[in-house]
Coordinates of C-alpha atoms in Angstrom, one line a residue:
Chain Y
X1 CA 28.8 -3.3 6.1
X2 CA 27.1 -0.6 4.2
X3 CA 28.6 2.5 2.6
X4 CA 27.5 4.8 5.4
X5 CA 29.1 2.6 8.0
X6 CA 32.4 2.5 6.1
X7 CA 32.3 6.3 5.7
X8 CA 31.7 6.7 9.4
X9 CA 34.7 4.4 10.2
X10 CA 36.9 6.3 7.8
X11 CA 35.9 9.6 9.3
X12 CA 36.5 8.6 12.9
X13 CA 39.8 6.9 12.0
X14 CA 40.9 10.1 10.4
X15 CA 40.3 11.9 13.7
X16 CA 42.2 9.2 15.5
X17 CA 45.1 9.7 13.2
X18 CA 45.2 13.5 13.5
X19 CA 44.0 13.8 17.1
X20 CA 45.4 10.7 18.9
X21 CA 47.8 9.0 16.6
X22 CA 48.4 6.2 19.1
X23 CA 44.9 4.9 18.4
X24 CA 44.9 5.4 14.6
X25 CA 45.2 2.9 11.8
X26 CA 42.5 0.5 13.0
X27 CA 39.4 1.3 10.9
X28 CA 37.5 -1.8 11.8
X29 CA 38.5 -2.2 15.4
X30 CA 35.9 -1.9 18.1
X31 CA 38.8 -2.9 20.3
X32 CA 40.8 0.2 19.2
X33 CA 37.9 2.4 19.9
X34 CA 37.5 0.8 23.3
X35 CA 41.1 1.7 24.1
X36 CA 40.4 5.4 23.2
X37 CA 37.4 5.4 25.5
X38 CA 39.3 3.9 28.3
X39 CA 42.1 6.4 28.1
X40 CA 41.3 8.5 31.0
X41 CA 43.4 11.4 29.7
X42 CA 40.6 12.5 27.4
X43 CA 38.3 12.9 30.3
X44 CA 39.9 16.2 31.1
X45 CA 40.4 17.1 27.6
X46 CA 40.7 20.8 26.7
X47 CA 39.6 20.4 23.1
X48 CA 42.9 19.4 21.6
X49 CA 43.1 17.0 18.8
X50 CA 39.5 16.9 17.7
X51 CA 39.5 20.6 17.2
X52 CA 42.2 20.2 14.7
X53 CA 40.1 17.8 12.7
X54 CA 37.7 20.6 12.2
X55 CA 34.6 18.4 11.9
X56 CA 33.4 18.3 15.5
X57 CA 34.7 21.7 16.5
X58 CA 36.6 22.3 19.6
X59 CA 35.4 20.7 22.7
X60 CA 34.8 23.1 25.6
X61 CA 36.5 20.8 28.1
X62 CA 33.4 20.3 30.1
X63 CA 32.7 16.7 29.0
X64 CA 34.3 13.5 30.1
X65 CA 33.3 12.1 26.7
X66 CA 34.8 12.6 23.3
X67 CA 33.4 11.7 19.9
X68 CA 35.7 8.7 19.9
X69 CA 33.6 7.2 22.7
X70 CA 30.8 6.8 20.3
X71 CA 32.6 3.9 18.9
X72 CA 33.3 2.3 22.2
X73 CA 30.9 -0.5 22.8
X74 CA 31.6 -0.3 26.5
X75 CA 30.8 3.4 26.8
X76 CA 27.4 4.5 28.0
X77 CA 27.3 6.3 24.7
X78 CA 26.8 3.0 23.0
X79 CA 23.3 3.1 24.3
X80 CA 21.4 4.9 21.6
X81 CA 17.8 3.8 22.3
X82 CA 15.5 4.6 25.2
X83 CA 12.1 3.1 25.7
X84 CA 8.7 4.5 26.7
X85 CA 5.5 3.4 28.5
X86 CA 2.3 3.0 26.6
X87 CA 0.8 6.3 25.4
X88 CA 3.5 8.1 27.3
X89 CA 6.3 10.4 26.3
X90 CA 7.8 10.8 29.8
X91 CA 11.5 9.9 30.1
X92 CA 11.8 6.9 32.4
X93 CA 14.3 7.5 35.3
X94 CA 16.5 4.6 34.2
X95 CA 17.4 6.4 31.0
X96 CA 18.5 9.6 32.5
X97 CA 22.1 8.5 32.8
X98 CA 22.1 7.6 29.1
X99 CA 20.7 11.0 28.1
X100 CA 23.0 12.8 30.5
X101 CA 26.0 11.2 28.8
X102 CA 24.9 12.1 25.3
X103 CA 24.0 15.6 26.5
X104 CA 27.4 16.0 28.0
X105 CA 29.1 15.0 24.7
X106 CA 26.8 17.1 22.5
X107 CA 27.1 20.2 24.7
X108 CA 30.9 19.9 24.5
X109 CA 31.0 19.3 20.8
X110 CA 28.4 21.6 19.3
X111 CA 29.3 20.5 15.7
X112 CA 28.0 17.0 16.5
X113 CA 24.5 16.6 15.2
X114 CA 21.8 14.1 16.2
X115 CA 18.5 13.0 14.9
X116 CA 16.1 11.9 17.6
X117 CA 13.9 9.4 15.9
X118 CA 10.6 8.7 17.8
X119 CA 8.6 5.5 17.3
X120 CA 5.4 4.0 18.6
X121 CA 4.0 0.5 18.9
X122 CA 1.4 -0.7 16.4
X123 CA -1.6 -0.1 18.6
X124 CA -4.0 2.8 18.0
X125 CA -4.4 5.0 15.1
X126 CA -1.5 5.2 12.6
X127 CA -1.4 9.0 12.1
X128 CA -2.0 9.7 15.7
X129 CA 1.0 7.5 16.4
X130 CA 3.2 9.6 14.2
X131 CA 2.4 12.6 16.4
X132 CA 2.8 10.6 19.6
X133 CA 6.3 9.4 18.5
X134 CA 7.3 12.9 17.5
X135 CA 6.3 14.0 21.0
X136 CA 8.6 11.4 22.4
X137 CA 11.4 12.7 20.3
X138 CA 10.7 16.2 21.7
X139 CA 10.7 15.0 25.2
X140 CA 14.2 13.8 24.7
X141 CA 15.1 17.0 23.0
X142 CA 13.7 19.1 25.8
X143 CA 15.6 17.0 28.4
X144 CA 18.9 17.3 26.6
X145 CA 18.4 21.1 26.0
X146 CA 18.0 21.5 29.8
X147 CA 21.3 19.6 30.1
X148 CA 23.0 22.2 27.9
X149 CA 22.7 20.9 24.4
X150 CA 21.9 23.5 21.7
X151 CA 18.6 22.9 19.8
X152 CA 20.7 23.5 16.7
X153 CA 22.4 20.1 17.4
X154 CA 19.2 18.2 17.4
X155 CA 16.4 17.3 15.0
X156 CA 13.3 15.3 15.8
X157 CA 11.4 13.0 13.4
X158 CA 8.4 11.0 14.4
X159 CA 8.1 7.7 12.5
X160 CA 4.9 6.4 14.3
X161 CA 4.5 2.7 14.0
X162 CA 6.0 2.6 10.5
X163 CA 9.5 1.2 11.4
X164 CA 9.2 -1.4 14.1
X165 CA 12.4 -2.5 15.7
X166 CA 10.9 -6.0 16.0
X167 CA 7.7 -7.6 14.6
X168 CA 5.1 -9.1 16.9
X169 CA 1.7 -8.5 18.4
X170 CA 2.6 -8.8 22.1
X171 CA 3.8 -6.7 25.0
X172 CA 7.4 -7.8 24.5
X173 CA 7.4 -6.5 20.9
X174 CA 5.4 -3.4 21.7
X175 CA 7.8 -2.5 24.5
X176 CA 10.8 -2.7 22.2
X177 CA 9.0 -0.5 19.6
X178 CA 8.0 2.4 21.8
X179 CA 11.3 4.1 21.6
X180 CA 13.5 7.1 20.6
X181 CA 16.7 6.3 18.7
X182 CA 19.6 8.7 18.9
X183 CA 21.2 8.9 15.5
X184 CA 24.5 10.8 15.1
X185 CA 25.0 12.5 11.8
X186 CA 27.5 10.6 9.6
X187 CA 26.8 7.2 11.3
Chain R
X1 CA -10.7 -22.2 -14.8
X2 CA -11.8 -19.2 -12.7
X3 CA -8.2 -18.6 -11.8
X4 CA -7.0 -18.8 -15.4
X5 CA -9.6 -16.3 -16.4
X6 CA -8.6 -13.9 -13.6
X7 CA -5.0 -14.3 -14.6
X8 CA -5.9 -13.4 -18.2
X9 CA -7.8 -10.4 -17.0
X10 CA -5.0 -9.3 -14.8
X11 CA -2.5 -9.8 -17.6
X12 CA -4.5 -7.7 -20.1
X13 CA -5.0 -5.0 -17.5
X14 CA -1.2 -4.8 -17.2
X15 CA -0.7 -4.7 -20.9
X16 CA -3.1 -1.8 -21.1
X17 CA -1.4 0.2 -18.4
X18 CA 2.3 0.1 -19.2
X19 CA 3.2 3.1 -16.9
X20 CA 2.6 1.1 -13.7
X21 CA 3.9 -2.0 -12.1
X22 CA 1.6 -4.9 -11.4
X23 CA 1.5 -5.7 -7.7
X24 CA 0.9 -8.9 -5.7
X25 CA -2.8 -9.8 -5.9
X26 CA -4.8 -9.8 -2.7
X27 CA -6.5 -13.1 -1.8
X28 CA -10.0 -13.1 -0.4
X29 CA -11.2 -15.2 2.5
X30 CA -14.9 -14.9 3.3
X31 CA -15.5 -15.0 7.0
X32 CA -19.2 -14.7 6.7
X33 CA -21.8 -13.6 4.3
X34 CA -24.8 -14.9 6.3
X35 CA -27.3 -12.2 5.7
X36 CA -30.0 -14.8 6.2
X37 CA -32.6 -12.0 6.6
X38 CA -31.3 -10.2 3.6
X39 CA -33.1 -9.9 0.2
X40 CA -33.1 -13.3 -1.4
X41 CA -31.7 -13.0 -4.9
X42 CA -30.4 -15.4 -7.6
X43 CA -27.9 -14.5 -10.3
X44 CA -28.3 -16.7 -13.4
X45 CA -25.0 -18.3 -14.5
X46 CA -24.8 -16.4 -17.8
X47 CA -21.0 -16.1 -17.8
X48 CA -17.9 -15.5 -15.6
X49 CA -19.1 -12.0 -14.7
X50 CA -22.2 -13.4 -13.0
X51 CA -19.9 -14.7 -10.2
X52 CA -18.4 -11.3 -9.8
X53 CA -21.9 -9.8 -9.4
X54 CA -22.8 -12.4 -6.8
X55 CA -19.6 -11.7 -4.8
X56 CA -20.3 -8.0 -4.8
X57 CA -23.9 -8.4 -3.6
X58 CA -22.8 -10.8 -0.9
X59 CA -20.1 -8.4 0.4
X60 CA -22.8 -5.8 1.1
X61 CA -24.4 -7.8 3.9
X62 CA -27.8 -7.1 2.5
X63 CA -28.5 -10.1 0.3
X64 CA -29.0 -13.8 0.8
X65 CA -27.6 -15.3 -2.4
X66 CA -29.4 -18.4 -3.8
X67 CA -27.5 -21.1 -5.6
X68 CA -28.8 -20.8 -9.3
X69 CA -28.8 -24.6 -9.5
X70 CA -31.9 -24.4 -7.2
X71 CA -33.7 -22.4 -9.8
X72 CA -32.7 -24.2 -12.9
X73 CA -34.0 -22.6 -16.1
X74 CA -35.0 -19.5 -14.2
X75 CA -38.6 -20.1 -14.9
X76 CA -41.1 -18.1 -12.6
X77 CA -42.1 -21.4 -11.0
X78 CA -38.5 -22.5 -10.4
X79 CA -37.6 -19.0 -9.0
X80 CA -40.5 -19.0 -6.6
X81 CA -39.8 -22.6 -5.5
X82 CA -36.2 -21.5 -4.7
X83 CA -37.5 -18.7 -2.5
X84 CA -36.0 -15.9 -4.6
X85 CA -37.4 -12.4 -4.4
X86 CA -35.3 -11.1 -7.2
X87 CA -33.4 -12.7 -10.2
X88 CA -30.7 -11.3 -12.4
X89 CA -30.7 -12.8 -15.8
X90 CA -28.7 -11.7 -18.8
X91 CA -26.1 -12.4 -21.5
X92 CA -22.5 -11.5 -21.6
X93 CA -20.9 -10.8 -25.0
X94 CA -18.6 -7.8 -25.5
X95 CA -21.2 -5.9 -23.6
X96 CA -23.2 -7.1 -20.6
X97 CA -27.0 -7.1 -21.0
X98 CA -29.1 -8.0 -18.1
X99 CA -32.5 -7.7 -16.4
X100 CA -33.5 -7.5 -12.8
X101 CA -36.7 -9.4 -12.3
X102 CA -39.1 -9.1 -9.4
X103 CA -40.1 -12.7 -8.8
X104 CA -43.3 -11.9 -7.0
X105 CA -44.8 -10.0 -10.0
X106 CA -42.8 -11.8 -12.6
X107 CA -42.0 -8.4 -14.1
X108 CA -38.6 -6.9 -14.9
X109 CA -37.7 -4.0 -12.6
X110 CA -35.2 -2.8 -15.0
X111 CA -33.2 -3.7 -18.2
X112 CA -29.6 -2.6 -18.5
X113 CA -26.7 -2.7 -20.9
X114 CA -23.1 -2.2 -19.6
X115 CA -20.9 -1.3 -22.6
X116 CA -17.6 -3.2 -23.2
X117 CA -14.8 -2.1 -20.9
X118 CA -11.1 -3.3 -21.0
X119 CA -11.4 -4.3 -17.3
X120 CA -14.2 -6.8 -17.7
X121 CA -14.6 -7.1 -13.9
X122 CA -15.6 -3.4 -13.8
X123 CA -18.6 -4.3 -16.1
X124 CA -19.8 -6.7 -13.4
X125 CA -19.2 -4.1 -10.7
X126 CA -21.3 -1.6 -12.6
X127 CA -24.1 -4.2 -13.0
X128 CA -23.9 -5.0 -9.3
X129 CA -24.2 -1.2 -8.5
X130 CA -27.4 -1.0 -10.6
X131 CA -28.9 -4.1 -8.9
X132 CA -28.0 -2.8 -5.5
X133 CA -29.5 0.6 -6.1
X134 CA -32.7 -0.7 -7.6
X135 CA -33.3 -2.9 -4.6
X136 CA -32.0 -0.9 -1.7
X137 CA -32.5 2.7 -3.0
X138 CA -28.9 3.4 -2.2
X139 CA -26.3 4.0 -4.9
X140 CA -23.9 1.1 -5.3
X141 CA -20.2 1.5 -4.6
X142 CA -18.8 -1.8 -6.0
X143 CA -17.4 -0.1 -9.1
X144 CA -14.8 1.8 -7.0
X145 CA -11.2 1.5 -6.2
X146 CA -9.1 1.3 -3.1
X147 CA -5.5 2.3 -2.3
X148 CA -3.4 0.7 0.4
X149 CA 0.2 0.3 1.5
X150 CA 2.1 -2.9 1.4
X151 CA 5.3 -3.4 3.5
X152 CA 7.7 -6.3 3.0
X153 CA 11.1 -7.2 4.2
X154 CA 12.7 -7.4 7.7
X155 CA 12.0 -5.1 10.6
X156 CA 14.0 -1.8 10.1
X157 CA 14.6 -2.7 6.5
X158 CA 11.2 -2.7 4.9
X159 CA 10.1 -1.7 1.4
X160 CA 6.9 0.3 1.2
X161 CA 4.6 0.2 -1.8
X162 CA 1.5 2.3 -2.4
X163 CA -0.9 0.1 -4.4
X164 CA -4.2 0.9 -6.1
X165 CA -6.7 -1.9 -7.0
X166 CA -10.3 -2.5 -7.7
X167 CA -12.5 -2.3 -4.5
X168 CA -12.5 -6.1 -4.3
X169 CA -8.7 -6.3 -4.4
X170 CA -8.3 -7.3 -8.0
X171 CA -6.1 -5.6 -10.6
X172 CA -3.6 -4.3 -8.1
X173 CA -0.8 -2.0 -9.4
X174 CA 2.0 -0.3 -7.5
X175 CA 2.1 3.5 -8.0
X176 CA 4.9 4.3 -5.6
X177 CA 7.7 2.3 -4.0
X178 CA 10.2 3.5 -1.3
X179 CA 12.6 2.3 1.4
X180 CA 11.2 5.0 3.6
X181 CA 7.7 4.8 5.0
X182 CA 4.7 5.6 2.8
X183 CA 1.3 6.1 4.4
X184 CA -2.1 7.8 4.6
X185 CA -3.4 7.7 1.0
X186 CA -6.4 9.9 0.2
X187 CA -8.3 10.0 -3.1
X188 CA -9.1 13.2 -4.9
X189 CA -12.9 13.6 -5.5
X190 CA -12.5 12.8 -9.2
X191 CA -10.6 9.6 -8.4
X192 CA -7.7 10.7 -10.6
X193 CA -5.1 11.7 -8.0
X194 CA -3.9 10.4 -4.7
X195 CA -2.5 12.4 -1.9
X196 CA -0.2 10.5 0.6
X197 CA 2.6 10.9 3.0
X198 CA 6.1 9.8 2.2
X199 CA 9.3 10.0 4.3
X200 CA 11.5 10.1 1.3
X201 CA 12.9 13.6 2.2
X202 CA 13.8 12.4 5.7
X203 CA 10.6 13.7 7.3
X204 CA 6.9 13.1 6.6
X205 CA 5.6 15.3 3.8
X206 CA 2.4 15.3 1.8
X207 CA 2.6 14.6 -2.0
X208 CA 0.0 14.5 -4.7
X209 CA 0.4 12.0 -7.5
X210 CA -1.6 11.8 -10.7
X211 CA -2.6 8.2 -11.3
X212 CA -2.6 8.3 -15.1
X213 CA 0.8 10.1 -15.6
X214 CA 2.5 9.1 -12.4
X215 CA 3.6 12.7 -12.0
X216 CA 4.0 13.8 -8.4
X217 CA 4.3 17.1 -6.5
X218 CA 5.0 18.0 -2.9
X219 CA 2.3 20.2 -1.4
X220 CA 3.6 20.6 2.1
X221 CA 6.4 22.8 3.5
X222 CA 9.7 20.9 3.3
X223 CA 10.8 22.2 6.7
X224 CA 7.7 21.0 8.5
X225 CA 6.5 17.4 9.2
X226 CA 3.1 17.1 7.6
X227 CA 0.8 14.2 7.7
X228 CA -2.8 12.9 7.2
X229 CA -3.9 14.6 3.9
X230 CA -7.7 14.6 3.2
X231 CA -9.1 16.1 0.0
X232 CA -11.9 18.7 0.3
X233 CA -15.1 17.8 -1.5
X234 CA -14.4 20.4 -4.3
X235 CA -11.0 19.0 -4.9
X236 CA -9.3 22.3 -4.5
X237 CA -7.7 21.9 -1.0
X238 CA -6.3 19.3 1.3
X239 CA -6.8 19.3 5.0
X240 CA -3.5 18.2 6.6
X241 CA -1.9 18.0 10.1
X242 CA 1.3 20.1 10.5
X243 CA 3.8 19.7 13.3
X244 CA 5.3 22.5 15.4
X245 CA 7.7 20.9 17.9
X246 CA 5.6 17.8 18.3
X247 CA 2.4 19.8 18.6
X248 CA 0.3 19.0 15.5
X249 CA -2.5 21.3 14.3
X250 CA -4.9 21.1 11.4
X251 CA -4.2 23.2 8.4
X252 CA -5.8 23.6 4.9
X253 CA -3.5 23.9 1.9
X254 CA -4.2 24.3 -1.8
X255 CA -4.1 21.0 -3.7
X256 CA -1.2 22.4 -5.8
X257 CA 0.6 23.6 -2.7
X258 CA 0.5 27.1 -1.3
X259 CA -2.1 29.1 0.6
X260 CA -1.5 27.1 3.8
X261 CA -3.8 28.3 6.5
X262 CA -4.2 27.2 10.1
X263 CA -7.6 25.8 11.2
X264 CA -7.0 24.6 14.8
X265 CA -4.5 25.8 17.4
X266 CA -4.7 23.6 20.5
X267 CA -2.1 22.4 22.9
X268 CA -1.7 18.7 22.1
X269 CA -2.1 16.7 19.0
X270 CA -4.7 17.6 16.3
X271 CA -4.5 15.2 13.4
X272 CA -6.4 12.9 11.0
X273 CA -8.6 15.5 9.5
X274 CA -11.6 14.4 7.3
X275 CA -14.1 16.5 5.6
X276 CA -17.8 16.1 6.4
X277 CA -19.3 18.2 3.6
X278 CA -17.7 21.4 2.3
X279 CA -17.8 23.3 5.6
X280 CA -16.9 20.8 8.3
X281 CA -13.7 19.1 9.2
X282 CA -13.7 16.2 11.7
X283 CA -10.3 15.5 13.4
X284 CA -8.6 13.6 16.2
X285 CA -7.4 15.6 19.2
X286 CA -6.0 14.7 22.5
X287 CA -6.6 18.1 24.0
X288 CA -8.8 16.4 26.6
X289 CA -6.0 14.0 27.6
X290 CA -7.0 11.1 25.4
X291 CA -7.6 11.0 21.6
X292 CA -11.3 11.8 20.7
X293 CA -13.1 13.1 17.6
X294 CA -13.8 16.7 17.3
X295 CA -15.3 18.9 14.6
X296 CA -14.7 22.4 13.4
X297 CA -15.7 24.6 10.5
X298 CA -13.5 24.6 7.4
X299 CA -12.5 28.2 8.1
X300 CA -11.6 27.4 11.7
X301 CA -13.6 28.1 14.9
X302 CA -16.7 26.5 16.4
X303 CA -14.8 23.4 17.7
X304 CA -16.8 20.8 19.5
X305 CA -16.3 17.2 20.6
X306 CA -18.3 14.6 18.8
X307 CA -17.2 11.2 20.2
X308 CA -18.2 10.4 23.8
X309 CA -18.2 6.6 24.2
X310 CA -14.9 5.0 24.9
X311 CA -11.7 6.5 26.1
X312 CA -9.8 6.4 22.8
X313 CA -11.5 7.3 19.5
X314 CA -9.5 8.3 16.4
X315 CA -9.0 8.0 12.7
X316 CA -12.4 9.0 11.4
X317 CA -13.7 8.1 7.9
X318 CA -16.9 9.7 6.9
X319 CA -19.6 9.0 4.3
X320 CA -22.9 10.9 4.7
X321 CA -24.0 10.5 8.3
X322 CA -21.8 7.4 8.9
X323 CA -18.6 8.0 10.8
X324 CA -16.2 5.0 11.1
X325 CA -13.5 5.3 13.8
X326 CA -10.9 3.4 15.7
X327 CA -11.9 2.7 19.2
X328 CA -9.4 1.3 21.7
X329 CA -10.9 -0.6 24.5
X330 CA -8.6 -2.2 27.1
X331 CA -5.9 -4.0 25.1
X332 CA -7.7 -4.2 21.8
X333 CA -9.0 -1.8 19.2
X334 CA -12.0 -2.1 16.9
X335 CA -13.7 -0.2 14.2
X336 CA -17.0 1.4 15.3
X337 CA -19.5 3.0 13.0
X338 CA -21.5 5.9 14.5
X339 CA -24.5 7.5 12.9
X340 CA -23.7 11.2 13.4
X341 CA -27.5 12.1 13.5
X342 CA -28.9 9.4 15.8
X343 CA -25.6 8.7 17.6
X344 CA -26.4 5.0 17.2
X345 CA -23.1 3.0 17.2
X346 CA -22.1 -0.5 16.0
X347 CA -18.8 -2.4 16.2
X348 CA -18.2 -3.8 12.7
X349 CA -14.7 -5.2 12.9
X350 CA -13.7 -8.6 14.3
X351 CA -10.0 -8.5 15.0
X352 CA -8.1 -7.5 18.2
X353 CA -6.0 -4.8 16.6
X354 CA -8.1 -3.1 14.0
X355 CA -7.3 0.4 12.6
X356 CA -7.4 2.7 9.6
X357 CA -11.1 2.5 8.7
X358 CA -12.0 3.6 5.1
X359 CA -15.7 3.8 4.5
X360 CA -17.2 3.2 1.0
X361 CA -18.6 6.4 -0.6
X362 CA -22.2 5.1 0.0
X363 CA -21.4 4.4 3.6
X364 CA -22.5 0.7 3.4
X365 CA -19.1 -1.0 3.8
X366 CA -16.0 -0.3 5.8
X367 CA -12.5 -1.4 4.8
X368 CA -9.9 -1.5 7.6
X369 CA -6.6 -2.9 8.6
X370 CA -6.4 -5.9 10.9
X371 CA -3.4 -7.8 12.4
X372 CA -4.7 -11.0 10.9
X373 CA -2.2 -13.3 12.7
X374 CA 1.4 -12.7 11.8
X375 CA 0.7 -10.5 8.8
X376 CA -1.3 -7.3 8.5
X377 CA -4.3 -7.8 6.3
X378 CA -7.2 -5.7 5.1
X379 CA -10.8 -6.6 6.0
X380 CA -14.1 -5.4 4.6
X381 CA -17.3 -5.4 6.7
X382 CA -20.8 -4.4 5.8
X383 CA -22.0 -1.5 8.0
X384 CA -24.7 -3.8 9.4
X385 CA -21.9 -6.2 10.5
X386 CA -23.4 -9.2 8.6
X387 CA -20.8 -9.7 5.9
X388 CA -17.1 -9.9 6.5
X389 CA -14.1 -10.7 4.3
X390 CA -10.4 -10.7 4.8
X391 CA -8.1 -9.5 2.0
X392 CA -4.6 -10.7 2.5
X393 CA -1.3 -10.7 0.5
X394 CA 1.3 -13.4 0.4
X395 CA 3.9 -10.7 -0.4
X396 CA 3.8 -8.8 2.8
X397 CA 1.9 -6.8 5.3
X398 CA -1.0 -4.7 3.8
X399 CA -2.5 -1.8 5.7
X400 CA -3.7 1.8 5.7
X401 CA -6.5 1.5 3.1
X402 CA -8.4 4.4 1.4
X403 CA -11.6 4.0 -0.5
X404 CA -12.1 6.0 -3.7
X405 CA -15.1 8.1 -4.4
X406 CA -17.6 7.0 -7.0
X407 CA -16.0 6.7 -10.4
X408 CA -17.3 7.7 -13.8

């Protein structure tokens, strides 16, 4: 576990203590976070609890998700990567539900920030791929902006083919590398 | 013995250059040097540097090297019997003194002295340059350097090193190292500085680093992703590609930063600028749907498309009339060299995923990146396609080469 991960855990558990004490005190527990996500009461939240923490700001009550759901491995918010077709920056229909969930959370908690990190497979020209991967990032940004997320909550970086998720010179590897990763600040 | 000598040379180079870190040496695998119709030449075995001269001439794809054992004694009769057209004979002491002999007439074409140099291999490269020029009429480019990027470690956790070496891969040294991507090196016209892209700030930015001092400066706007630096021929400016919400356009910026001005303004991606002389910039654009090469004036305006064969052409590297580019065709990509005047084209690479061409300053050789099996490697091909070598590292993936200009 690296330093950032530890910090993220500490941060989130601090919210759990202030905002929903029944779930606090379990800094390592994915199980504890799962419980928070499963608690239906937060679905109709009016911004209590997290607003007091001050870091995420008050929710506007419009989302069925809360920042705690980011730690829930069973939440749709656990899906942070979407994949693209060759030479394409179009959002594939199967990823709309994932982006809708993140959009809902981000729209409700405007102090949450994400980096949309675009990537390309190894084929084609290296610098062109940086631009192509950034275009993928902006296609996610545009989608989420339409869904109500402020552009101030999002930042796009294109990494081109420089950081492959997996090594390999075949369609299986290429498909896993043509992607946008949603990175929440502080994680 | 050869290895030991090389090790000694490498070691002494490191001692002489304490400000830099030695890097993993590239290994050379010769795929072919069969320029059977090339000029037949023999290099007398006057010392270890004779082998370096041989290797240089071979890599050019223009020579058929004759084993000196077949012309023992280098007498005119022995040379003629061995079928040689030219012979290089000489002596190696602290300096390198040699003659190029026209076997037909038996007369020396030239006599040369290469003064002592701490990097002895450079003495041989300088000699090979003189031989090459005397015979072909084209200035040699063996005594040059290359820059490339090495990446090692697991996916998502790689370390990136920017490495500078001699053009044949010897004397490598690391000039920058980062856990964030480093890419797109470009040599200043005087060979003393490198511009490159680093993600160390969290987004791609262009930096210029002085090779002797190691001093580095950012030349791009910290708020804007900027890629693909290319030095102008006068060394005063860099052409770069600057992003605006995923729409990249070509800009020119002062080599010390500042004075950023926009050159292209198209919908879509304009990137990978390269200078073709002082007044023309060639770049990649997908304004027509797929990436193709275009050209514009260095002050902007007068844009026109210049690649027409193939549905994907990108990543130009230019020397004189020779334009090397990445051409994707079906599932594979290769390096194609186009003559900008005659529009004649030739595929010079041999892999299935080849990219990042870097053409030698005299236009006769192209260095490029190739997938080379599991690891990325560099390869060098002669522009006539006859000679081909793979340069690979056991330390990691090597890619993204840049060829220096002529050196002093």
